[in-house]
Amino acid sequence: MANQWKKLKQSSSLSISPSCLFLSLLCFASLFLAFSLFNTSPQTTSVKNSVLYSKSCNFTNGQWIYDPSIKSPRYDNTCKEIYKGWNCIGSKKSNAFDIVKWRWKPYQCHLPQFDPVSFLNRFRNKNIGFVGDSLNRNMFVSLFCTLKRVSGDVKKWRPAGADRGFTFLKYNLTISYHRTNLLARYGRWSANANGGVLESLGYKEGYRVDVDVPEGTWADAPSFHDILIFNTGHWWWAPSKFDPVKSPMLFFEKGNPVVPPVSPDSGLDMVLKHMISYLNKRIRPRTTVFMRTQSPRHFEGGDWDQGGSCQRSQPLSSQEVEELFSLKNNGTNVEVRLVNQHLYRAFQGTRFHVLDISHVSEFRADAHPSTAGGKKHDDCMHWCLPGLTDIWNDLFVAYLRNIEDRT
């Protein structure tokens, strides 16, 4: 443009007619305007994307806003992958349709709603795996039902040891769920009649947890998937399953019992350390790995087996969130923040990413199946579908975009 201006100056110094000079200036102005318009478009798009997916934006710092303009869920409750106990619309939970009308609004930026067509095109020929307990299945089912609404040609199969999986044939995109409660291999343990180290300490039965051996359901997943989303936590604080006296967790490393025996929280640290080491050896160079933070429970008035319930019809206030989840209060639902301390400590300084869904979810005491879950007690742990885990997938896409922007 500088050369054009120089030439124009030179031409203006020549003995030319005023009409010719006017025409030259008019042509230049037109070219300049056209160039400016052409050049502004990508800049505008870039600025827009930087706001939507700002690298500095904390997506978890925001508030829930009720949006009555949301007339319908992202997918129909007839999606066959929805577990019956999570189908709050089908179970006629009183606020089932209101659950999806609450929109998460970060303070610093905009969190776009999941676009299934864009997602299918963007991850064509990719494999995405969810590895963890039933809360990761909650998220997996949300993703599947959202995608299936726009792409129904699906092959059902079980890749790399998965509990369930689907390939969207038009896009060759595979998503799967690998069930594992502790990430590590575990099973019943009974004292040997011939004695042993644990027997000498008075242990008669419990659960053997091999901290350095991944459970077989996901051992092959790292070499198959391009994106992995892990979670663990709920089963580590489950005294009804791993009773510290009657059926304690007994940790083994390199085939030998850890002596002196350690507590479950120390065992979790050991499992996370070995899991990270295993992933570093097994994943492909360009694989993206997330550890999803803990999903909060909302039992009030006691735990699940003590008559606890979750009868809220609206999200909690910030003050109510702190009362329910503060580590200082050490209440029924404190596990969410306890587990997260271990997760953040384990993954700090690694090449892997933390997908933070905890604080966003702490507000949503209204979004559990509760009495509509079909159990003898209120289900205040899993989430209604359609529902909150749809927002988790919004966050998942936003985190992926930020990672791509940094690489």
CSV table of C-alpha atoms in Angstrom, one decimal:
chain,number,residue,atom,x,y,z
A,1,MET,CA,0.0,0.0,0.0
A,2,ALA,CA,3.0,2.3,0.7
A,3,ASN,CA,4.2,1.7,-2.9
A,4,GLN,CA,0.8,2.5,-4.3
A,5,TRP,CA,0.8,5.8,-2.3
A,6,LYS,CA,4.3,6.6,-3.5
A,7,LYS,CA,3.4,6.0,-7.1
A,8,LEU,CA,0.3,8.2,-6.7
A,9,LYS,CA,2.4,11.0,-5.3
A,10,GLN,CA,4.7,10.7,-8.2
A,11,SER,CA,1.9,10.8,-10.7
A,12,SER,CA,0.4,13.8,-9.0
A,13,SER,CA,3.6,15.7,-9.6
A,14,LEU,CA,3.5,15.1,-13.3
A,15,SER,CA,1.6,17.4,-15.7
A,16,ILE,CA,-1.7,15.6,-15.9
A,17,SER,CA,-5.2,16.9,-16.2
A,18,PRO,CA,-7.3,17.5,-13.0
A,19,SER,CA,-9.9,15.0,-14.3
A,20,CYS,CA,-7.3,12.3,-14.6
A,21,LEU,CA,-6.0,13.0,-11.1
A,22,PHE,CA,-9.5,12.9,-9.7
A,23,LEU,CA,-10.1,9.5,-11.4
A,24,SER,CA,-6.8,8.2,-9.9
A,25,LEU,CA,-7.7,9.3,-6.4
A,26,LEU,CA,-11.2,7.8,-6.8
A,27,CYS,CA,-9.7,4.4,-7.8
A,28,PHE,CA,-7.3,4.5,-5.0
A,29,ALA,CA,-10.0,5.3,-2.4
A,30,SER,CA,-12.1,2.4,-3.7
A,31,LEU,CA,-9.1,0.0,-3.6
A,32,PHE,CA,-8.3,1.1,0.0
A,33,LEU,CA,-11.9,0.7,1.1
A,34,ALA,CA,-12.1,-2.8,-0.4
A,35,PHE,CA,-8.8,-3.8,1.1
A,36,SER,CA,-9.9,-2.5,4.5
A,37,LEU,CA,-13.2,-4.4,4.4
A,38,PHE,CA,-11.4,-7.6,3.3
A,39,ASN,CA,-8.8,-7.3,6.0
A,40,THR,CA,-11.2,-6.5,8.8
A,41,SER,CA,-13.2,-9.8,8.5
A,42,PRO,CA,-10.5,-12.2,9.8
A,43,GLN,CA,-9.5,-9.7,12.5
A,44,THR,CA,-13.1,-9.5,13.7
A,45,THR,CA,-13.3,-13.3,13.7
A,46,SER,CA,-10.1,-13.5,15.6
A,47,VAL,CA,-11.2,-11.0,18.2
A,48,LYS,CA,-14.5,-12.9,18.6
A,49,ASN,CA,-12.8,-16.2,19.1
A,50,SER,CA,-10.4,-14.7,21.6
A,51,VAL,CA,-13.4,-13.6,23.6
A,52,LEU,CA,-15.2,-16.9,23.3
A,53,TYR,CA,-12.1,-19.0,24.0
A,54,SER,CA,-9.8,-16.7,25.8
A,55,LYS,CA,-6.7,-18.3,27.1
A,56,SER,CA,-6.9,-16.2,30.2
A,57,CYS,CA,-10.6,-16.8,30.9
A,58,ASN,CA,-11.5,-18.8,33.9
A,59,PHE,CA,-14.6,-20.7,32.6
A,60,THR,CA,-15.4,-21.9,36.1
A,61,ASN,CA,-15.7,-18.4,37.6
A,62,GLY,CA,-19.3,-17.3,36.8
A,63,GLN,CA,-22.9,-17.7,37.6
A,64,TRP,CA,-26.0,-19.6,36.6
A,65,ILE,CA,-28.6,-17.5,34.7
A,66,TYR,CA,-32.2,-18.7,34.1
A,67,ASP,CA,-32.9,-18.5,30.4
A,68,PRO,CA,-36.7,-19.0,29.6
A,69,SER,CA,-35.9,-18.7,25.9
A,70,ILE,CA,-34.5,-22.2,26.0
A,71,LYS,CA,-37.6,-24.1,24.9
A,72,SER,CA,-36.3,-27.6,24.6
A,73,PRO,CA,-33.3,-29.8,25.6
A,74,ARG,CA,-30.4,-30.5,23.3
A,75,TYR,CA,-31.6,-34.1,22.7
A,76,ASP,CA,-34.7,-36.1,23.3
A,77,ASN,CA,-35.1,-38.1,26.5
A,78,THR,CA,-35.9,-41.1,24.3
A,79,CYS,CA,-32.2,-41.5,23.5
A,80,LYS,CA,-31.6,-45.1,24.3
A,81,GLU,CA,-28.3,-44.7,26.0
A,82,ILE,CA,-29.8,-42.7,28.9
A,83,TYR,CA,-29.9,-44.9,32.0
A,84,LYS,CA,-33.4,-45.2,33.3
A,85,GLY,CA,-32.5,-43.7,36.7
A,86,TRP,CA,-31.1,-40.5,35.0
A,87,ASN,CA,-34.1,-40.0,32.7
A,88,CYS,CA,-35.8,-37.3,34.7
A,89,ILE,CA,-38.1,-36.2,31.9
A,90,GLY,CA,-39.3,-39.8,31.5
A,91,SER,CA,-39.6,-40.2,35.3
A,92,LYS,CA,-41.6,-36.9,35.4
A,93,LYS,CA,-39.4,-35.1,37.9
A,94,SER,CA,-41.2,-31.9,38.6
A,95,ASN,CA,-38.3,-29.6,37.5
A,96,ALA,CA,-37.0,-31.8,34.7
A,97,PHE,CA,-37.5,-29.2,31.9
A,98,ASP,CA,-36.4,-26.3,34.1
A,99,ILE,CA,-33.0,-28.0,34.7
A,100,VAL,CA,-31.8,-27.3,31.1
A,101,LYS,CA,-33.0,-23.7,31.2
A,102,TRP,CA,-30.2,-22.7,33.5
A,103,ARG,CA,-27.2,-21.4,31.5
A,104,TRP,CA,-23.7,-21.0,32.9
A,105,LYS,CA,-22.2,-17.5,32.2
A,106,PRO,CA,-18.5,-17.0,33.0
A,107,TYR,CA,-17.7,-13.5,34.2
A,108,GLN,CA,-14.8,-13.0,31.8
A,109,CYS,CA,-16.0,-14.4,28.6
A,110,HIS,CA,-18.8,-16.3,26.8
A,111,LEU,CA,-19.1,-20.1,26.9
A,112,PRO,CA,-20.7,-21.2,23.6
A,113,GLN,CA,-23.2,-24.1,23.6
A,114,PHE,CA,-22.0,-27.4,22.2
A,115,ASP,CA,-22.4,-27.5,18.4
A,116,PRO,CA,-22.8,-31.2,17.4
A,117,VAL,CA,-22.3,-30.7,13.7
A,118,SER,CA,-19.2,-28.6,14.2
A,119,PHE,CA,-17.8,-31.2,16.7
A,120,LEU,CA,-18.4,-34.1,14.3
A,121,ASN,CA,-16.5,-32.3,11.5
A,122,ARG,CA,-13.8,-31.1,13.7
A,123,PHE,CA,-13.0,-34.6,15.2
A,124,ARG,CA,-13.5,-36.6,12.0
A,125,ASN,CA,-11.4,-39.8,12.1
A,126,LYS,CA,-10.7,-39.4,15.8
A,127,ASN,CA,-11.2,-41.6,18.8
A,128,ILE,CA,-12.4,-40.1,22.2
A,129,GLY,CA,-12.5,-42.2,25.4
A,130,PHE,CA,-14.1,-41.6,28.8
A,131,VAL,CA,-12.4,-43.6,31.5
A,132,GLY,CA,-13.8,-43.7,35.0
A,133,ASP,CA,-16.8,-44.4,37.1
A,134,SER,CA,-20.5,-43.9,36.4
A,135,LEU,CA,-20.2,-40.1,36.6
A,136,ASN,CA,-18.0,-40.2,33.5
A,137,ARG,CA,-20.6,-42.4,31.9
A,138,ASN,CA,-23.1,-39.6,32.7
A,139,MET,CA,-20.9,-37.2,30.6
A,140,PHE,CA,-20.3,-39.8,27.9
A,141,VAL,CA,-24.0,-40.4,27.4
A,142,SER,CA,-24.7,-36.7,27.2
A,143,LEU,CA,-22.1,-36.4,24.4
A,144,PHE,CA,-23.5,-39.5,22.5
A,145,CYS,CA,-27.1,-38.3,22.7
A,146,THR,CA,-26.2,-34.8,21.5
A,147,LEU,CA,-24.2,-36.2,18.5
A,148,LYS,CA,-26.8,-38.8,17.6
A,149,ARG,CA,-29.5,-36.2,17.2
A,150,VAL,CA,-27.7,-34.9,14.1
A,151,SER,CA,-26.0,-38.1,12.9
A,152,GLY,CA,-28.0,-41.3,13.3
A,153,ASP,CA,-25.8,-43.7,11.3
A,154,VAL,CA,-24.0,-45.3,14.2
A,155,LYS,CA,-22.1,-48.5,14.8
A,156,LYS,CA,-22.2,-49.9,18.3
A,157,TRP,CA,-19.1,-51.8,19.5
A,158,ARG,CA,-16.6,-52.1,22.3
A,159,PRO,CA,-13.2,-50.7,21.3
A,160,ALA,CA,-10.0,-51.3,23.3
A,161,GLY,CA,-11.8,-53.0,26.2
A,162,ALA,CA,-14.5,-50.4,26.5
A,163,ASP,CA,-17.8,-51.0,28.4
A,164,ARG,CA,-19.6,-49.4,25.5
A,165,GLY,CA,-18.7,-47.5,22.4
A,166,PHE,CA,-20.1,-46.0,19.1
A,167,THR,CA,-18.7,-44.9,15.8
A,168,PHE,CA,-20.5,-42.2,13.8
A,169,LEU,CA,-19.9,-43.7,10.4
A,170,LYS,CA,-20.3,-40.6,8.3
A,171,TYR,CA,-17.4,-39.0,10.2
A,172,ASN,CA,-15.5,-42.0,11.4
A,173,LEU,CA,-15.6,-40.6,14.9
A,174,THR,CA,-15.5,-43.1,17.7
A,175,ILE,CA,-16.5,-42.3,21.3
A,176,SER,CA,-16.4,-44.9,24.1
A,177,TYR,CA,-16.7,-45.4,27.8
A,178,HIS,CA,-14.3,-47.5,29.8
A,179,ARG,CA,-15.7,-48.4,33.2
A,180,THR,CA,-13.2,-48.3,36.2
A,181,ASN,CA,-13.9,-47.4,39.8
A,182,LEU,CA,-10.3,-46.9,41.1
A,183,LEU,CA,-8.3,-46.8,37.8
A,184,ALA,CA,-6.1,-49.5,39.4
A,185,ARG,CA,-6.9,-53.2,39.3
A,186,TYR,CA,-8.6,-54.4,42.5
A,187,GLY,CA,-10.5,-57.4,43.8
A,188,ARG,CA,-11.4,-59.4,46.9
A,189,TRP,CA,-8.6,-60.4,49.2
A,190,SER,CA,-8.8,-63.1,51.9
A,191,ALA,CA,-6.1,-64.2,54.4
A,192,ASN,CA,-3.9,-67.1,53.5
A,193,ALA,CA,-4.1,-70.1,55.8
A,194,ASN,CA,-0.3,-70.2,55.6
A,195,GLY,CA,0.1,-66.7,56.9
A,196,GLY,CA,1.8,-63.6,55.4
A,197,VAL,CA,2.7,-60.0,56.1
A,198,LEU,CA,-0.9,-58.7,56.2
A,199,GLU,CA,-2.1,-61.8,58.1
A,200,SER,CA,0.5,-61.1,60.8
A,201,LEU,CA,-1.0,-57.7,61.2
A,202,GLY,CA,-4.4,-59.2,61.9
A,203,TYR,CA,-6.1,-58.7,58.5
A,204,LYS,CA,-8.5,-61.4,57.5
A,205,GLU,CA,-10.2,-60.0,54.4
A,206,GLY,CA,-10.5,-56.8,52.3
A,207,TYR,CA,-9.9,-55.5,48.8
A,208,ARG,CA,-6.5,-55.8,47.2
A,209,VAL,CA,-5.6,-52.7,45.1
A,210,ASP,CA,-2.6,-53.0,42.8
A,211,VAL,CA,-1.5,-49.3,42.6
A,212,ASP,CA,0.8,-49.9,39.7
A,213,VAL,CA,-1.5,-52.0,37.5
A,214,PRO,CA,-4.2,-50.3,35.5
A,215,GLU,CA,-7.6,-52.0,35.4
A,216,GLY,CA,-8.0,-54.1,32.2
A,217,THR,CA,-11.0,-52.2,31.0
A,218,TRP,CA,-8.8,-49.2,30.1
A,219,ALA,CA,-5.3,-50.6,29.8
A,220,ASP,CA,-5.4,-50.5,26.0
A,221,ALA,CA,-7.2,-47.2,25.8
A,222,PRO,CA,-4.1,-44.9,25.7
A,223,SER,CA,-2.8,-46.5,22.5
A,224,PHE,CA,-6.2,-46.3,20.8
A,225,HIS,CA,-7.7,-42.8,21.6
A,226,ASP,CA,-6.7,-39.4,20.5
A,227,ILE,CA,-8.5,-37.7,23.4
A,228,LEU,CA,-8.9,-39.2,26.9
A,229,ILE,CA,-11.1,-37.9,29.8
A,230,PHE,CA,-10.3,-39.6,33.1
A,231,ASN,CA,-12.1,-39.4,36.5
A,232,THR,CA,-11.8,-41.1,39.8
A,233,GLY,CA,-12.8,-40.2,43.4
A,234,HIS,CA,-16.2,-41.4,44.5
A,235,TRP,CA,-15.2,-44.9,45.3
A,236,TRP,CA,-12.2,-43.8,47.3
A,237,TRP,CA,-14.5,-42.3,49.9
A,238,ALA,CA,-17.0,-45.2,50.0
A,239,PRO,CA,-17.1,-46.8,53.5
A,240,SER,CA,-20.2,-48.8,52.5
A,241,LYS,CA,-18.1,-50.6,49.9
A,242,PHE,CA,-14.6,-50.4,51.5
A,243,ASP,CA,-15.4,-50.6,55.2
A,244,PRO,CA,-12.1,-49.6,57.0
A,245,VAL,CA,-12.6,-52.5,59.5
A,246,LYS,CA,-14.6,-55.2,57.7
A,247,SER,CA,-13.3,-54.8,54.1
A,248,PRO,CA,-10.5,-52.3,54.0
A,249,MET,CA,-8.4,-51.3,51.0
A,250,LEU,CA,-5.1,-53.2,51.1
A,251,PHE,CA,-2.6,-51.7,48.7
A,252,PHE,CA,0.0,-53.7,46.8
A,253,GLU,CA,3.0,-52.4,44.8
A,254,LYS,CA,5.1,-54.6,42.5
A,255,GLY,CA,3.0,-57.5,43.7
A,256,ASN,CA,3.8,-57.0,47.4
A,257,PRO,CA,1.7,-55.5,50.1
A,258,VAL,CA,2.5,-51.9,51.1
A,259,VAL,CA,3.7,-52.1,54.7
A,260,PRO,CA,2.8,-50.4,56.9
A,261,PRO,CA,-0.7,-50.3,55.3
A,262,VAL,CA,-1.7,-46.8,54.1
A,263,SER,CA,-5.0,-45.0,54.2
A,264,PRO,CA,-7.2,-44.6,51.0
A,265,ASP,CA,-6.1,-41.0,50.4
A,266,SER,CA,-2.5,-42.1,50.3
A,267,GLY,CA,-3.4,-45.0,48.1
A,268,LEU,CA,-5.1,-42.6,45.7
A,269,ASP,CA,-1.9,-40.6,45.5
A,270,MET,CA,0.0,-43.8,44.7
A,271,VAL,CA,-2.4,-44.8,42.0
A,272,LEU,CA,-2.4,-41.4,40.3
A,273,LYS,CA,1.4,-41.4,40.3
A,274,HIS,CA,1.6,-44.8,38.6
A,275,MET,CA,-1.3,-43.9,36.2
A,276,ILE,CA,0.6,-40.8,35.0
A,277,SER,CA,3.7,-42.9,34.5
A,278,TYR,CA,1.7,-45.5,32.6
A,279,LEU,CA,0.1,-42.9,30.3
A,280,ASN,CA,3.5,-41.3,29.5
A,281,LYS,CA,4.7,-44.6,28.2
A,282,ARG,CA,1.6,-45.7,26.3
A,283,ILE,CA,-0.1,-42.6,24.8
A,284,ARG,CA,0.6,-41.5,21.3
A,285,PRO,CA,2.6,-38.2,20.8
A,286,ARG,CA,-0.4,-36.0,20.0
A,287,THR,CA,-2.9,-37.5,22.4
A,288,THR,CA,-4.7,-35.0,24.6
A,289,VAL,CA,-5.4,-36.3,28.2
A,290,PHE,CA,-7.7,-34.7,30.7
A,291,MET,CA,-8.4,-35.5,34.3
A,292,ARG,CA,-11.9,-34.4,35.1
A,293,THR,CA,-12.3,-32.9,38.6
A,294,GLN,CA,-14.7,-34.4,41.1
A,295,SER,CA,-18.4,-34.2,40.5
A,296,PRO,CA,-20.2,-32.9,43.7
A,297,ARG,CA,-22.9,-34.7,45.6
A,298,HIS,CA,-25.8,-32.8,47.2
A,299,PHE,CA,-27.0,-34.8,50.1
A,300,GLU,CA,-28.7,-32.7,52.8
A,301,GLY,CA,-29.9,-34.0,56.2
A,302,GLY,CA,-27.5,-37.0,56.1
A,303,ASP,CA,-25.7,-39.2,53.6
A,304,TRP,CA,-27.4,-41.5,51.1
A,305,ASP,CA,-27.9,-44.3,53.7
A,306,GLN,CA,-28.9,-41.9,56.5
A,307,GLY,CA,-32.0,-40.4,54.9
A,308,GLY,CA,-30.2,-37.7,53.0
A,309,SER,CA,-32.1,-36.0,50.2
A,310,CYS,CA,-31.8,-33.4,47.4
A,311,GLN,CA,-35.2,-31.7,47.0
A,312,ARG,CA,-34.0,-28.3,45.6
A,313,SER,CA,-35.7,-26.9,42.6
A,314,GLN,CA,-33.2,-24.1,41.9
A,315,PRO,CA,-29.4,-23.8,42.0
A,316,LEU,CA,-27.8,-22.9,45.3
A,317,SER,CA,-26.5,-19.4,46.2
A,318,SER,CA,-22.7,-18.9,46.7
A,319,GLN,CA,-23.2,-18.8,50.4
A,320,GLU,CA,-25.1,-22.2,50.4
A,321,VAL,CA,-22.4,-23.7,48.2
A,322,GLU,CA,-19.7,-22.8,50.8
A,323,GLU,CA,-21.9,-24.1,53.7
A,324,LEU,CA,-22.3,-27.4,51.9
A,325,PHE,CA,-18.8,-28.0,50.5
A,326,SER,CA,-16.4,-26.1,52.7
A,327,LEU,CA,-13.5,-28.2,54.0
A,328,LYS,CA,-13.8,-26.4,57.3
A,329,ASN,CA,-17.3,-27.7,57.8
A,330,ASN,CA,-16.3,-31.2,57.0
A,331,GLY,CA,-19.9,-32.0,55.9
A,332,THR,CA,-21.4,-35.0,54.1
A,333,ASN,CA,-20.4,-33.7,50.6
A,334,VAL,CA,-16.9,-32.6,51.4
A,335,GLU,CA,-15.3,-35.4,49.2
A,336,VAL,CA,-15.5,-33.2,46.1
A,337,ARG,CA,-12.9,-30.7,47.4
A,338,LEU,CA,-10.8,-33.4,49.2
A,339,VAL,CA,-10.5,-35.4,46.0
A,340,ASN,CA,-9.6,-32.3,44.0
A,341,GLN,CA,-6.7,-31.5,46.2
A,342,HIS,CA,-5.2,-34.9,45.3
A,343,LEU,CA,-5.9,-34.5,41.6
A,344,TYR,CA,-4.4,-31.1,41.3
A,345,ARG,CA,-1.3,-32.1,43.3
A,346,ALA,CA,-0.8,-35.2,41.1
A,347,PHE,CA,-1.2,-33.5,37.8
A,348,GLN,CA,0.7,-30.3,38.5
A,349,GLY,CA,3.8,-30.0,36.2
A,350,THR,CA,2.7,-32.9,33.9
A,351,ARG,CA,1.8,-32.7,30.2
A,352,PHE,CA,-1.8,-33.5,31.0
A,353,HIS,CA,-4.8,-31.1,31.6
A,354,VAL,CA,-7.3,-30.7,34.4
A,355,LEU,CA,-10.9,-30.3,33.2
A,356,ASP,CA,-12.5,-28.4,36.1
A,357,ILE,CA,-16.3,-29.0,36.3
A,358,SER,CA,-16.5,-29.0,40.2
A,359,HIS,CA,-17.4,-25.4,41.1
A,360,VAL,CA,-19.8,-25.0,38.2
A,361,SER,CA,-21.6,-28.1,39.4
A,362,GLU,CA,-21.5,-27.3,43.1
A,363,PHE,CA,-24.4,-24.9,42.6
A,364,ARG,CA,-26.7,-27.4,40.9
A,365,ALA,CA,-28.4,-29.2,43.8
A,366,ASP,CA,-31.5,-29.1,41.7
A,367,ALA,CA,-30.2,-31.2,38.8
A,368,HIS,CA,-30.0,-34.7,40.4
A,369,PRO,CA,-32.6,-37.4,39.8
A,370,SER,CA,-33.4,-37.3,43.6
A,371,THR,CA,-36.5,-39.5,44.2
A,372,ALA,CA,-37.1,-39.9,40.4
A,373,GLY,CA,-34.0,-42.1,40.2
A,374,GLY,CA,-35.9,-45.2,41.0
A,375,LYS,CA,-33.8,-46.2,44.0
A,376,LYS,CA,-34.8,-46.8,47.6
A,377,HIS,CA,-32.9,-43.6,48.5
A,378,ASP,CA,-32.5,-40.2,46.8
A,379,ASP,CA,-29.9,-40.2,44.0
A,380,CYS,CA,-28.1,-37.0,44.8
A,381,MET,CA,-24.9,-38.1,43.1
A,382,HIS,CA,-25.7,-38.7,39.4
A,383,TRP,CA,-27.2,-36.1,37.1
A,384,CYS,CA,-30.5,-35.9,35.1
A,385,LEU,CA,-30.1,-36.3,31.4
A,386,PRO,CA,-30.6,-34.0,29.6
A,387,GLY,CA,-29.0,-31.8,32.2
A,388,LEU,CA,-25.8,-30.6,33.8
A,389,THR,CA,-23.4,-32.9,32.1
A,390,ASP,CA,-24.4,-31.2,28.8
A,391,ILE,CA,-22.6,-28.1,30.3
A,392,TRP,CA,-19.6,-30.3,31.1
A,393,ASN,CA,-19.3,-31.0,27.4
A,394,ASP,CA,-19.5,-27.2,26.6
A,395,LEU,CA,-16.5,-26.8,29.0
A,396,PHE,CA,-14.8,-29.8,27.4
A,397,VAL,CA,-14.9,-28.2,24.0
A,398,ALA,CA,-13.8,-24.8,25.3
A,399,TYR,CA,-10.8,-26.4,27.1
A,400,LEU,CA,-9.9,-28.2,23.8
A,401,ARG,CA,-10.0,-25.0,21.9
A,402,ASN,CA,-7.7,-23.3,24.4
A,403,ILE,CA,-5.2,-26.1,24.1
A,404,GLU,CA,-5.3,-25.9,20.3
A,405,ASP,CA,-4.7,-22.1,20.5
A,406,ARG,CA,-1.6,-22.6,22.6
A,407,THR,CA,0.0,-25.2,20.3
